[in-house]
Amino acid sequence: MSVDDAVDQVTQLKKMAALFHALADPTRLLILEHLLTGEHKVKELTEHLGLAQSTVSAHLACLREIDLVSVRTQGRASLYSRTESPQLSLILAQAVELASVTGSEHHWHEEHPNQPEEV
Amino acid sequence: MSVDDAVDQVTQLKKMAALFHALADPTRLLILEHLLTGEHKVKELTEHLGLAQSTVSAHLACLREIDLVSVRTQGRASLYSRTESPQLSLILAQAVELASVTGSEHHWHEEHPNQPEEV
DNA sequence: CGCTATCATCGTTAGATGGCGATGATAATG
DNA sequence: CATTATCATCGCCATCTAACGATGATAGCG
């Protein structure tokens, strides 16, 4: 393995870490789950989460940086929606399974057309 | 949805967040990758990572709490190995793909018998 | 029984982070 | 233009965390 390859690997590991970091927060996971019902305005998310608007905006900015959500401006509102990504859906589905090993599993209503929820 | 279900969902979200948090660090990802070559003593990991022994031990404790690695004591050494988990392997494989979208992809030598690295 | 090697844990420190209110920017409305 | 609604950004604070050195615990060795 050359040195350049090692540098690239570090870069890749950092990217992966950043991705996982974006997912390492219950609030952001809840946002991603809620966005399964379609795009939502920031205010709607704020009411749904019961958090301050600035807090929600910060979480959305975090998700936006990793390109997990997309924004669409309409008038004064910013409509957020999940970015299409089979990889992310798979990651979340597997994480649900791992987290459901113990305790009553709460079904993340993800669209996974292949495997019919075998727990 | 009842209130109890909501509480369970919060619990599940916290578990998922904890899992992702364990993966949200380049050093821990590097440890998991290195453990693909088999079990390793703490000192070996310390030399491989170039970090202090206490630091490595802390990372291993973090991975152990989420049950991503297993320990096997042998003499004075603690042999660490990755816990068997198809879900985790899938998560890491998908994360590699997502992180490889831009830049030269560095192939995480994961054992994924199904899909032959379609980037 | 000393001595060394290996690892876990503790205490500390510098930096990151989630939360909030306040402020600024922008667009619809009158 | 003035006002209001919506959202992003800033500053602040409490908390967390990754890194380290130092210390303690345990197992092999002479």
Short mmCIF file of C-alpha atoms (C1' of nucleotides) in Angstrom, two decimals:
data_model
loop_
_atom_site.label_atom_id
_atom_site.label_comp_id
_atom_site.label_asym_id
_atom_site.label_seq_id
_atom_site.Cartn_x
_atom_site.Cartn_y
_atom_site.Cartn_z
CA MET A 1 0.00 0.00 0.00
CA SER A 2 1.45 3.37 -1.02
CA VAL A 3 1.42 6.45 1.15
CA ASP A 4 -1.07 8.17 -1.12
CA ASP A 5 -3.44 5.26 -0.72
CA ALA A 6 -3.10 5.55 3.04
CA VAL A 7 -3.98 9.23 2.85
CA ASP A 8 -7.00 8.41 0.73
CA GLN A 9 -8.07 5.83 3.25
CA VAL A 10 -7.89 8.38 6.04
CA THR A 11 -10.02 10.69 3.92
CA GLN A 12 -12.53 7.93 3.35
CA LEU A 13 -12.62 7.03 7.04
CA LYS A 14 -13.27 10.65 7.88
CA LYS A 15 -16.12 10.78 5.41
CA MET A 16 -17.62 7.63 6.86
CA ALA A 17 -17.20 9.01 10.37
CA ALA A 18 -18.93 12.23 9.32
CA LEU A 19 -21.79 10.24 7.86
CA PHE A 20 -22.21 8.17 11.02
CA HIS A 21 -21.90 11.30 13.11
CA ALA A 22 -24.84 12.83 11.30
CA LEU A 23 -26.82 9.72 12.20
CA ALA A 24 -25.58 9.60 15.79
CA ASP A 25 -28.33 11.79 17.23
CA PRO A 26 -31.89 10.77 18.15
CA THR A 27 -33.29 14.10 16.97
CA ARG A 28 -31.76 13.80 13.52
CA LEU A 29 -32.91 10.20 13.23
CA LEU A 30 -36.40 11.34 14.17
CA ILE A 31 -36.23 14.01 11.48
CA LEU A 32 -35.19 11.45 8.87
CA GLU A 33 -38.02 9.16 9.94
CA HIS A 34 -40.56 11.97 9.86
CA LEU A 35 -39.41 12.99 6.40
CA LEU A 36 -40.54 9.58 5.16
CA THR A 37 -44.03 11.10 5.06
CA GLY A 38 -42.86 13.64 2.49
CA GLU A 39 -41.34 17.09 2.52
CA HIS A 40 -41.94 19.32 5.49
CA LYS A 41 -41.41 22.95 6.38
CA VAL A 42 -39.02 23.82 9.19
CA LYS A 43 -41.87 25.07 11.33
CA GLU A 44 -43.71 21.79 10.97
CA LEU A 45 -40.61 19.90 12.06
CA THR A 46 -40.16 22.33 14.94
CA GLU A 47 -43.69 21.65 16.20
CA HIS A 48 -43.32 17.92 15.66
CA LEU A 49 -40.07 17.77 17.60
CA GLY A 50 -40.94 20.29 20.29
CA LEU A 51 -37.58 21.99 19.96
CA ALA A 52 -36.53 25.57 19.26
CA GLN A 53 -36.50 26.61 15.62
CA SER A 54 -32.80 27.41 15.73
CA THR A 55 -32.07 23.94 17.03
CA VAL A 56 -34.03 22.27 14.26
CA SER A 57 -32.35 24.47 11.68
CA ALA A 58 -28.96 23.41 12.98
CA HIS A 59 -29.86 19.73 12.74
CA LEU A 60 -31.13 20.24 9.22
CA ALA A 61 -27.91 22.02 8.30
CA CYS A 62 -25.98 19.02 9.64
CA LEU A 63 -28.04 16.61 7.54
CA ARG A 64 -27.74 18.89 4.54
CA GLU A 65 -23.93 18.99 4.75
CA ILE A 66 -23.76 15.20 4.33
CA ASP A 67 -26.42 15.43 1.63
CA LEU A 68 -28.90 13.27 3.52
CA VAL A 69 -31.69 15.80 2.97
CA SER A 70 -32.55 18.20 0.17
CA VAL A 71 -34.03 21.67 0.40
CA ARG A 72 -36.56 23.29 -1.89
CA THR A 73 -37.42 26.91 -1.27
CA GLN A 74 -41.05 27.87 -1.76
CA GLY A 75 -42.02 31.39 -0.80
CA ARG A 76 -40.86 32.04 2.74
CA ALA A 77 -40.76 28.35 3.56
CA SER A 78 -37.93 25.85 3.14
CA LEU A 79 -39.25 22.43 2.23
CA TYR A 80 -36.97 19.63 3.38
CA SER A 81 -37.08 16.09 2.07
CA ARG A 82 -34.91 13.01 2.29
CA THR A 83 -32.37 12.59 -0.46
CA GLU A 84 -32.97 9.45 -2.48
CA SER A 85 -30.39 6.91 -1.31
CA PRO A 86 -30.82 3.14 -1.24
CA GLN A 87 -27.57 2.93 0.74
CA LEU A 88 -28.94 5.14 3.51
CA SER A 89 -32.19 3.20 3.62
CA LEU A 90 -30.25 -0.04 3.98
CA ILE A 91 -28.06 1.41 6.70
CA LEU A 92 -31.06 2.58 8.68
CA ALA A 93 -32.88 -0.71 8.20
CA GLN A 94 -29.90 -2.70 9.46
CA ALA A 95 -29.44 -0.30 12.37
CA VAL A 96 -33.09 -0.84 13.33
CA GLU A 97 -32.48 -4.56 13.40
CA LEU A 98 -29.38 -4.20 15.52
CA ALA A 99 -31.18 -1.86 17.91
CA SER A 100 -34.19 -4.16 18.05
CA VAL A 101 -32.25 -7.18 19.27
CA THR A 102 -33.38 -6.44 22.81
CA GLY A 103 -36.64 -4.82 23.82
CA SER A 104 -39.86 -4.47 21.82
CA GLU A 105 -38.93 -3.60 18.30
CA HIS A 106 -40.52 -0.45 16.99
CA HIS A 107 -40.87 -0.73 13.25
CA TRP A 108 -39.16 2.04 11.35
CA HIS A 109 -41.56 2.47 8.47
CA GLU A 110 -38.85 2.42 5.86
CA GLU A 111 -39.54 1.48 2.29
CA HIS A 112 -37.50 -1.73 1.95
CA PRO A 113 -39.25 -3.66 -0.83
CA ASN A 114 -36.95 -6.67 -0.60
CA GLN A 115 -36.75 -8.11 2.87
CA PRO A 116 -40.10 -8.32 4.73
CA GLU A 117 -38.95 -7.45 8.25
CA GLU A 118 -37.44 -10.68 9.48
CA VAL A 119 -36.52 -10.08 13.13
CA MET B 1 -49.70 5.34 18.40
CA SER B 2 -49.85 5.04 22.19
CA VAL B 3 -47.60 6.89 24.59
CA ASP B 4 -45.79 3.69 25.52
CA ASP B 5 -44.99 3.10 21.88
CA ALA B 6 -43.58 6.60 21.65
CA VAL B 7 -41.36 5.92 24.65
CA ASP B 8 -40.18 2.69 23.03
CA GLN B 9 -39.41 4.58 19.86
CA VAL B 10 -37.32 7.06 21.77
CA THR B 11 -35.47 4.14 23.35
CA GLN B 12 -34.87 2.62 19.95
CA LEU B 13 -33.70 5.92 18.51
CA LYS B 14 -31.25 6.28 21.37
CA LYS B 15 -29.91 2.78 20.73
CA MET B 16 -29.50 3.55 17.04
CA ALA B 17 -27.80 6.84 17.89
CA ALA B 18 -25.44 5.02 20.25
CA LEU B 19 -24.60 2.52 17.54
CA PHE B 20 -23.88 5.23 15.00
CA HIS B 21 -21.91 7.16 17.59
CA ALA B 22 -19.62 4.18 18.07
CA LEU B 23 -19.03 4.22 14.32
CA ALA B 24 -18.62 8.01 14.12
CA ASP B 25 -14.87 8.04 14.72
CA PRO B 26 -12.09 7.35 12.20
CA THR B 27 -9.97 5.58 14.79
CA ARG B 28 -12.73 3.14 15.72
CA LEU B 29 -13.51 2.49 12.06
CA LEU B 30 -9.84 1.79 11.51
CA ILE B 31 -9.88 -0.66 14.42
CA LEU B 32 -12.89 -2.46 12.97
CA GLU B 33 -11.20 -2.65 9.59
CA HIS B 34 -7.96 -3.92 11.08
CA LEU B 35 -9.84 -6.58 13.02
CA LEU B 36 -10.93 -8.07 9.71
CA THR B 37 -7.49 -9.71 9.64
CA GLY B 38 -8.33 -11.62 12.83
CA GLU B 39 -8.03 -11.03 16.55
CA HIS B 40 -5.38 -8.70 17.81
CA LYS B 41 -3.83 -7.79 21.13
CA VAL B 42 -4.22 -4.26 22.43
CA LYS B 43 -0.53 -3.59 22.03
CA GLU B 44 -0.65 -4.62 18.38
CA LEU B 45 -3.54 -2.23 17.78
CA THR B 46 -1.67 0.48 19.67
CA GLU B 47 1.37 0.12 17.40
CA HIS B 48 -0.78 -0.09 14.30
CA LEU B 49 -2.69 3.08 15.19
CA GLY B 50 0.22 5.03 16.64
CA LEU B 51 -1.86 6.14 19.61
CA ALA B 52 -1.41 5.83 23.36
CA GLN B 53 -2.41 2.54 24.91
CA SER B 54 -5.02 4.18 27.12
CA THR B 55 -6.60 5.82 24.10
CA VAL B 56 -6.90 2.52 22.25
CA SER B 57 -8.30 0.84 25.33
CA ALA B 58 -10.97 3.52 25.58
CA HIS B 59 -11.96 3.04 21.94
CA LEU B 60 -12.14 -0.71 22.44
CA ALA B 61 -14.32 -0.21 25.51
CA CYS B 62 -16.63 1.96 23.41
CA LEU B 63 -16.90 -0.73 20.74
CA ARG B 64 -17.35 -3.39 23.40
CA GLU B 65 -20.28 -1.55 25.01
CA ILE B 66 -22.24 -1.71 21.77
CA ASP B 67 -21.11 -5.31 21.31
CA LEU B 68 -19.30 -4.60 18.06
CA VAL B 69 -16.17 -6.40 19.27
CA SER B 70 -15.53 -9.38 21.52
CA VAL B 71 -12.72 -9.93 24.00
CA ARG B 72 -10.90 -13.14 24.78
CA THR B 73 -8.36 -13.09 27.57
CA GLN B 74 -5.21 -15.11 27.02
CA GLY B 75 -2.48 -14.80 29.61
CA ARG B 76 -1.72 -11.12 30.09
CA ALA B 77 -3.10 -10.23 26.69
CA SER B 78 -6.64 -9.30 25.68
CA LEU B 79 -7.45 -10.56 22.23
CA TYR B 80 -10.06 -8.46 20.47
CA SER B 81 -12.07 -9.58 17.47
CA ARG B 82 -15.09 -8.33 15.57
CA THR B 83 -18.42 -9.67 16.69
CA GLU B 84 -20.15 -11.66 13.95
CA SER B 85 -22.87 -9.39 12.55
CA PRO B 86 -24.15 -9.38 8.97
CA GLN B 87 -26.04 -6.18 9.79
CA LEU B 88 -22.86 -4.36 10.76
CA SER B 89 -21.05 -5.62 7.68
CA LEU B 90 -23.88 -4.35 5.51
CA ILE B 91 -23.90 -0.99 7.25
CA LEU B 92 -20.16 -0.55 6.74
CA ALA B 93 -20.34 -1.67 3.12
CA GLN B 94 -23.09 0.83 2.35
CA ALA B 95 -21.23 3.56 4.21
CA VAL B 96 -18.16 2.84 2.11
CA GLU B 97 -20.24 3.29 -1.02
CA LEU B 98 -21.73 6.54 0.21
CA ALA B 99 -18.28 7.83 1.18
CA SER B 100 -16.82 6.73 -2.15
CA VAL B 101 -19.23 8.72 -4.26
CA THR B 102 -16.62 11.44 -4.56
CA GLY B 103 -12.88 10.91 -4.60
CA SER B 104 -10.92 7.73 -5.30
CA GLU B 105 -12.68 4.90 -3.56
CA HIS B 106 -10.53 2.90 -1.20
CA HIS B 107 -11.87 -0.63 -1.02
CA TRP B 108 -12.80 -1.70 2.47
CA HIS B 109 -11.84 -5.37 2.37
CA GLU B 110 -15.09 -6.52 3.89
CA GLU B 111 -16.42 -10.02 3.40
CA HIS B 112 -19.55 -9.32 1.37
CA PRO B 113 -20.24 -12.56 -0.51
CA ASN B 114 -23.32 -11.23 -2.28
CA GLN B 115 -22.71 -7.97 -4.11
CA PRO B 116 -19.41 -7.75 -5.99
CA GLU B 117 -18.55 -4.09 -5.40
CA GLU B 118 -20.83 -2.29 -7.81
CA VAL B 119 -19.90 1.37 -7.47
"C1'" DC C 1 8.50 -13.46 46.35
"C1'" DG C 2 10.09 -9.50 43.35
"C1'" DC C 3 9.93 -8.03 38.49
"C1'" DT C 4 8.14 -7.11 34.12
"C1'" DA C 5 4.58 -7.01 30.64
"C1'" DT C 6 -0.02 -6.12 29.40
"C1'" DC C 7 -4.22 -3.95 29.90
"C1'" DA C 8 -8.10 -1.18 32.30
"C1'" DT C 9 -9.27 2.82 34.72
"C1'" DC C 10 -8.73 7.59 36.56
"C1'" DG C 11 -7.92 12.50 36.20
"C1'" DT C 12 -7.08 16.23 33.21
"C1'" DT C 13 -7.26 19.23 29.23
"C1'" DA C 14 -8.48 21.15 24.72
"C1'" DG C 15 -11.95 21.06 21.47
"C1'" DA C 16 -16.52 19.74 19.70
"C1'" DT C 17 -21.62 19.78 20.29
"C1'" DG C 18 -26.67 20.25 21.36
"C1'" DG C 19 -29.57 23.34 23.28
"C1'" DC C 20 -31.47 28.11 23.57
"C1'" DG C 21 -32.53 33.19 22.68
"C1'" DA C 22 -31.40 37.05 19.79
"C1'" DT C 23 -30.48 38.89 15.46
"C1'" DG C 24 -30.38 39.20 10.41
"C1'" DA C 25 -32.12 38.01 5.76
"C1'" DT C 26 -35.85 37.23 2.63
"C1'" DA C 27 -40.50 36.91 0.88
"C1'" DA C 28 -45.49 37.44 1.11
"C1'" DT C 29 -49.14 40.85 2.54
"C1'" DG C 30 -51.53 45.07 3.24
"C1'" DC D 1 -43.04 51.23 2.39
"C1'" DA D 2 -44.17 48.91 6.76
"C1'" DT D 3 -45.38 44.62 8.79
"C1'" DT D 4 -45.34 39.91 9.50
"C1'" DA D 5 -43.89 35.18 8.79
"C1'" DT D 6 -40.35 31.97 8.01
"C1'" DC D 7 -35.84 30.47 8.22
"C1'" DA D 8 -30.52 30.81 8.77
"C1'" DT D 9 -26.92 32.35 11.49
"C1'" DC D 10 -24.54 34.03 15.71
"C1'" DG D 11 -23.21 34.07 20.52
"C1'" DC D 12 -23.44 31.77 24.67
"C1'" DC D 13 -23.37 27.92 27.91
"C1'" DA D 14 -23.46 23.21 29.81
"C1'" DT D 15 -22.03 18.95 28.59
"C1'" DC D 16 -19.45 15.55 26.25
"C1'" DT D 17 -15.30 13.48 24.26
"C1'" DA D 18 -10.79 12.13 22.28
"C1'" DA D 19 -6.32 12.42 23.58
"C1'" DC D 20 -2.70 11.82 27.00
"C1'" DG D 21 0.03 10.46 31.32
"C1'" DA D 22 -0.25 8.23 35.65
"C1'" DT D 23 -1.86 4.68 38.42
"C1'" DG D 24 -3.82 0.16 39.59
"C1'" DA D 25 -4.76 -4.75 38.58
"C1'" DT D 26 -3.41 -9.17 36.84
"C1'" DA D 27 -0.56 -12.78 34.80
"C1'" DG D 28 3.77 -14.78 33.39
"C1'" DC D 29 8.94 -15.15 34.60
"C1'" DG D 30 13.19 -15.76 37.25
#
